[in-house]
Amino acid sequence: EDQVTQSPEALRLQEGESSSLNCSYTVSGLRGLFWYRQDPGKGPEFLFTLYSAGEEKEKERLKATLTKKESFLHITAPKPEDSATYLCAVRTSGNTPLVFGKGTRLSVIA
Amino acid sequence: DAGVTQSPTHLIKTRGQQVTLRCSPKSGHDTVSWYQQALGQGPQFIFQYYEEEERQRGNFPDRFSGHQFPNYSSELNVNALLLGDSALYLCASSPGSNQPQHFGDGTRLSIL
């Protein structure tokens, strides 16, 4: 069974304090790893797709990386507006549904 | 360009009732998926529609059913509501195989 585990469950950072969120996965064959951001009361907002080990994507203060077993979402010099839940999801073939982790709740304090 | 839109935003029902939730996909997207998200959990896949047919289904009972219309919009129906059906119901659309799914803001369903 495909599994996605995110850690930590919650993370509290001071503004400007860089850190990383982890997403480890156990799947039969990875066809894509997706990162989403979800604000309270809203739907997940698409951030990145990674397809192969070694791939990296960047957007503003966020950088996502992928290995054969896990992905990291690095947050550089975070701001309070980066506070949200970050969700990781995997797809194992074609247009199969996404399998999500439980997310990491990030709080950035000014 | 409108993104994925869902209606209603909130709904309160009682046990045993039935409910219909609606979704309009992002322009140019032909595949619609529905997810259930309980508080503090990640979204769980219910089913996916493409070309007006249910293509894949997650581990949800037959009380959950759906439909896709020729304009790609979709409905999720839940019969015989249980307290445990209280959740945020998310609709996601994509333009085809292995493309990122884009989500609406969901319908918050509360069962009393």
CSV table of C-alpha atoms in Angstrom, one decimal:
chain,number,residue,atom,x,y,z
A,1,GLU,CA,0.0,0.0,0.0
A,2,ASP,CA,1.3,3.4,-0.9
A,3,GLN,CA,2.2,5.5,2.1
A,4,VAL,CA,3.2,9.1,2.6
A,5,THR,CA,4.6,10.3,6.0
A,6,GLN,CA,5.2,14.0,6.7
A,7,SER,CA,7.3,15.3,9.6
A,8,PRO,CA,7.2,17.2,11.8
A,9,GLU,CA,3.5,17.4,12.4
A,10,ALA,CA,3.9,21.0,13.5
A,11,LEU,CA,6.8,23.5,13.3
A,12,ARG,CA,7.1,26.9,14.9
A,13,LEU,CA,9.8,29.3,13.5
A,14,GLN,CA,10.9,32.8,14.2
A,15,GLU,CA,10.8,35.1,11.2
A,16,GLY,CA,14.0,34.6,9.2
A,17,GLU,CA,14.8,31.2,10.8
A,18,SER,CA,15.2,28.8,7.9
A,19,SER,CA,14.2,25.1,8.1
A,20,SER,CA,13.0,22.1,6.2
A,21,LEU,CA,9.9,20.0,6.1
A,22,ASN,CA,10.2,16.3,5.3
A,23,CYS,CA,8.0,14.0,3.2
A,24,SER,CA,8.9,10.3,3.0
A,25,TYR,CA,7.1,7.9,0.8
A,26,THR,CA,6.7,4.2,0.1
A,27,VAL,CA,5.2,3.6,-3.3
A,28,SER,CA,5.4,0.9,-6.0
A,29,GLY,CA,6.5,3.4,-8.6
A,30,LEU,CA,6.6,7.1,-8.4
A,31,ARG,CA,5.1,9.1,-11.2
A,32,GLY,CA,5.1,12.4,-9.4
A,33,LEU,CA,5.5,14.1,-6.0
A,34,PHE,CA,3.4,17.2,-5.4
A,35,TRP,CA,3.6,19.9,-2.7
A,36,TYR,CA,0.6,22.0,-1.8
A,37,ARG,CA,0.0,24.8,0.6
A,38,GLN,CA,-3.3,25.0,2.5
A,39,ASP,CA,-4.5,28.0,4.5
A,40,PRO,CA,-7.3,27.6,7.1
A,41,GLY,CA,-10.7,27.2,5.5
A,42,LYS,CA,-9.2,27.0,2.0
A,43,GLY,CA,-8.4,24.3,-0.5
A,44,PRO,CA,-4.9,23.2,-1.2
A,45,GLU,CA,-2.9,25.5,-3.5
A,46,PHE,CA,-0.5,23.8,-5.9
A,47,LEU,CA,3.2,24.7,-5.3
A,48,PHE,CA,5.5,22.1,-7.1
A,49,THR,CA,5.7,18.9,-9.0
A,50,LEU,CA,8.8,16.7,-8.8
A,51,TYR,CA,9.2,13.7,-11.1
A,52,SER,CA,12.7,12.2,-10.6
A,53,ALA,CA,15.4,11.9,-8.0
A,54,GLY,CA,17.7,14.9,-8.0
A,55,GLU,CA,15.1,17.3,-9.3
A,56,GLU,CA,14.7,20.7,-7.6
A,57,LYS,CA,12.1,23.4,-8.0
A,58,GLU,CA,12.1,26.9,-6.4
A,59,LYS,CA,9.5,29.5,-5.8
A,60,GLU,CA,10.3,32.6,-3.8
A,61,ARG,CA,11.4,31.4,-0.3
A,62,LEU,CA,10.5,27.8,-1.0
A,63,LYS,CA,12.7,25.1,-2.6
A,64,ALA,CA,11.6,21.5,-3.1
A,65,THR,CA,14.0,18.6,-3.6
A,66,LEU,CA,13.5,14.9,-4.3
A,67,THR,CA,15.4,11.7,-3.6
A,68,LYS,CA,14.4,8.1,-4.1
A,69,LYS,CA,12.8,7.8,-0.7
A,70,GLU,CA,11.8,11.4,0.4
A,71,SER,CA,11.3,15.0,-0.5
A,72,PHE,CA,12.2,18.1,1.4
A,73,LEU,CA,10.6,21.5,1.3
A,74,HIS,CA,13.2,24.0,2.3
A,75,ILE,CA,12.0,27.4,3.6
A,76,THR,CA,14.6,30.2,3.6
A,77,ALA,CA,14.1,33.3,5.8
A,78,PRO,CA,10.4,32.6,6.3
A,79,LYS,CA,7.9,35.4,6.9
A,80,PRO,CA,4.6,35.3,8.9
A,81,GLU,CA,2.7,35.0,5.6
A,82,ASP,CA,4.3,31.6,5.0
A,83,SER,CA,2.3,30.2,7.9
A,84,ALA,CA,0.1,27.4,6.6
A,85,THR,CA,-0.2,23.7,6.4
A,86,TYR,CA,2.1,22.2,3.8
A,87,LEU,CA,0.8,18.9,2.2
A,88,CYS,CA,2.8,16.4,0.3
A,89,ALA,CA,1.2,13.9,-2.2
A,90,VAL,CA,2.3,11.2,-4.5
A,91,ARG,CA,1.0,9.7,-7.7
A,92,THR,CA,2.1,6.2,-8.8
A,93,SER,CA,0.9,6.0,-12.4
A,94,GLY,CA,-0.9,7.9,-15.1
A,95,ASN,CA,-3.9,9.8,-13.8
A,96,THR,CA,-4.2,7.8,-10.6
A,97,PRO,CA,-5.4,9.7,-7.6
A,98,LEU,CA,-3.1,11.6,-5.3
A,99,VAL,CA,-2.2,9.9,-2.0
A,100,PHE,CA,-1.6,12.6,0.6
A,101,GLY,CA,0.3,12.9,3.9
A,102,LYS,CA,-1.3,14.5,6.9
A,103,GLY,CA,0.7,17.7,6.4
A,104,THR,CA,3.0,19.9,8.4
A,105,ARG,CA,1.5,22.9,10.2
A,106,LEU,CA,4.0,25.8,9.9
A,107,SER,CA,3.8,28.8,12.1
A,108,VAL,CA,6.1,31.7,11.5
A,109,ILE,CA,6.3,34.3,14.3
A,110,ALA,CA,7.3,37.9,13.8
B,1,ASP,CA,-9.6,32.8,-15.6
B,2,ALA,CA,-11.7,31.3,-12.8
B,3,GLY,CA,-10.2,28.4,-10.9
B,4,VAL,CA,-12.1,25.5,-9.5
B,5,THR,CA,-15.4,26.6,-7.9
B,6,GLN,CA,-17.5,24.7,-5.5
B,7,SER,CA,-20.9,25.2,-4.0
B,8,PRO,CA,-22.2,25.6,-1.4
B,9,THR,CA,-19.4,26.7,0.9
B,10,HIS,CA,-21.1,25.4,4.0
B,11,LEU,CA,-23.9,23.0,4.7
B,12,ILE,CA,-25.5,21.6,7.8
B,13,LYS,CA,-27.5,18.4,7.6
B,14,THR,CA,-28.9,15.8,10.0
B,15,ARG,CA,-28.2,12.1,10.1
B,16,GLY,CA,-30.0,10.1,7.5
B,17,GLN,CA,-30.4,13.0,5.0
B,18,GLN,CA,-28.8,13.2,1.6
B,19,VAL,CA,-26.7,15.9,0.2
B,20,THR,CA,-25.5,17.1,-3.3
B,21,LEU,CA,-22.3,19.1,-3.7
B,22,ARG,CA,-21.3,20.8,-6.9
B,23,CYS,CA,-18.0,21.6,-8.7
B,24,SER,CA,-17.1,23.5,-11.8
B,25,PRO,CA,-13.5,22.7,-13.0
B,26,LYS,CA,-10.9,25.1,-14.1
B,27,SER,CA,-11.2,26.2,-17.7
B,28,GLY,CA,-9.6,23.6,-20.0
B,29,HIS,CA,-9.7,20.8,-17.4
B,30,ASP,CA,-11.6,17.7,-18.2
B,31,THR,CA,-10.9,15.4,-15.3
B,32,VAL,CA,-12.5,16.0,-11.9
B,33,SER,CA,-11.6,14.2,-8.6
B,34,TRP,CA,-13.4,14.5,-5.2
B,35,TYR,CA,-11.6,14.2,-1.9
B,36,GLN,CA,-12.8,14.1,1.7
B,37,GLN,CA,-10.6,16.0,4.3
B,38,ALA,CA,-11.2,15.4,8.0
B,39,LEU,CA,-9.9,17.9,10.5
B,40,GLY,CA,-6.2,17.6,10.9
B,41,GLN,CA,-5.8,15.0,8.1
B,42,GLY,CA,-4.7,15.1,4.5
B,43,PRO,CA,-7.4,14.8,1.8
B,44,GLN,CA,-8.6,11.2,1.0
B,45,PHE,CA,-9.6,10.3,-2.5
B,46,ILE,CA,-13.3,9.4,-3.1
B,47,PHE,CA,-13.5,9.1,-6.9
B,48,GLN,CA,-12.5,10.5,-10.2
B,49,TYR,CA,-14.6,11.4,-13.3
B,50,TYR,CA,-13.4,11.7,-16.9
B,51,GLU,CA,-15.6,11.7,-20.0
B,52,GLU,CA,-18.7,11.5,-17.8
B,53,GLU,CA,-17.7,8.2,-16.3
B,54,GLU,CA,-16.3,7.2,-12.9
B,55,ARG,CA,-12.8,6.0,-13.7
B,56,GLN,CA,-11.4,5.3,-10.3
B,57,ARG,CA,-12.8,5.0,-6.8
B,58,GLY,CA,-11.2,5.1,-3.4
B,59,ASN,CA,-12.3,3.2,-0.3
B,60,PHE,CA,-15.7,4.8,0.2
B,61,PRO,CA,-19.1,3.1,0.5
B,62,ASP,CA,-21.7,3.1,-2.2
B,63,ARG,CA,-23.5,5.9,-0.3
B,64,PHE,CA,-21.1,8.2,-2.1
B,65,SER,CA,-21.9,8.6,-5.7
B,66,GLY,CA,-21.2,11.2,-8.4
B,67,HIS,CA,-21.8,12.5,-11.8
B,68,GLN,CA,-20.0,14.4,-14.5
B,69,PHE,CA,-21.8,16.5,-17.0
B,70,PRO,CA,-20.9,17.2,-20.7
B,71,ASN,CA,-19.5,20.6,-19.7
B,72,TYR,CA,-17.1,18.7,-17.3
B,73,SER,CA,-18.8,20.0,-14.1
B,74,SER,CA,-19.5,17.4,-11.5
B,75,GLU,CA,-21.7,16.6,-8.5
B,76,LEU,CA,-21.0,14.5,-5.4
B,77,ASN,CA,-24.0,12.9,-3.7
B,78,VAL,CA,-24.0,11.3,-0.3
B,79,ASN,CA,-27.0,9.4,1.0
B,80,ALA,CA,-28.0,8.3,4.5
B,81,LEU,CA,-25.6,10.8,6.1
B,82,LEU,CA,-23.6,9.7,9.2
B,83,LEU,CA,-22.0,11.8,11.8
B,84,GLY,CA,-18.6,10.6,10.5
B,85,ASP,CA,-19.4,12.2,7.1
B,86,SER,CA,-18.7,15.6,8.6
B,87,ALA,CA,-15.7,17.0,6.8
B,88,LEU,CA,-14.4,19.4,4.1
B,89,TYR,CA,-15.2,18.0,0.7
B,90,LEU,CA,-12.7,19.1,-2.0
B,91,CYS,CA,-13.0,19.0,-5.7
B,92,ALA,CA,-9.9,19.0,-7.9
B,93,SER,CA,-9.5,19.3,-11.6
B,94,SER,CA,-6.7,18.6,-14.1
B,95,PRO,CA,-6.2,18.8,-17.8
B,96,GLY,CA,-5.2,15.2,-18.3
B,97,SER,CA,-2.9,12.4,-17.3
B,98,ASN,CA,-0.3,13.1,-14.6
B,99,GLN,CA,-0.8,16.8,-14.6
B,100,PRO,CA,-1.1,18.7,-11.2
B,101,GLN,CA,-4.6,18.8,-9.8
B,102,HIS,CA,-6.0,22.2,-8.8
B,103,PHE,CA,-8.4,22.4,-5.9
B,104,GLY,CA,-11.4,24.4,-5.0
B,105,ASP,CA,-11.9,25.8,-1.6
B,106,GLY,CA,-14.3,23.0,-0.7
B,107,THR,CA,-17.7,22.5,0.9
B,108,ARG,CA,-17.7,22.3,4.7
B,109,LEU,CA,-20.3,19.6,5.6
B,110,SER,CA,-21.5,19.3,9.2
B,111,ILE,CA,-23.8,16.5,10.3
B,112,LEU,CA,-25.9,17.0,13.4
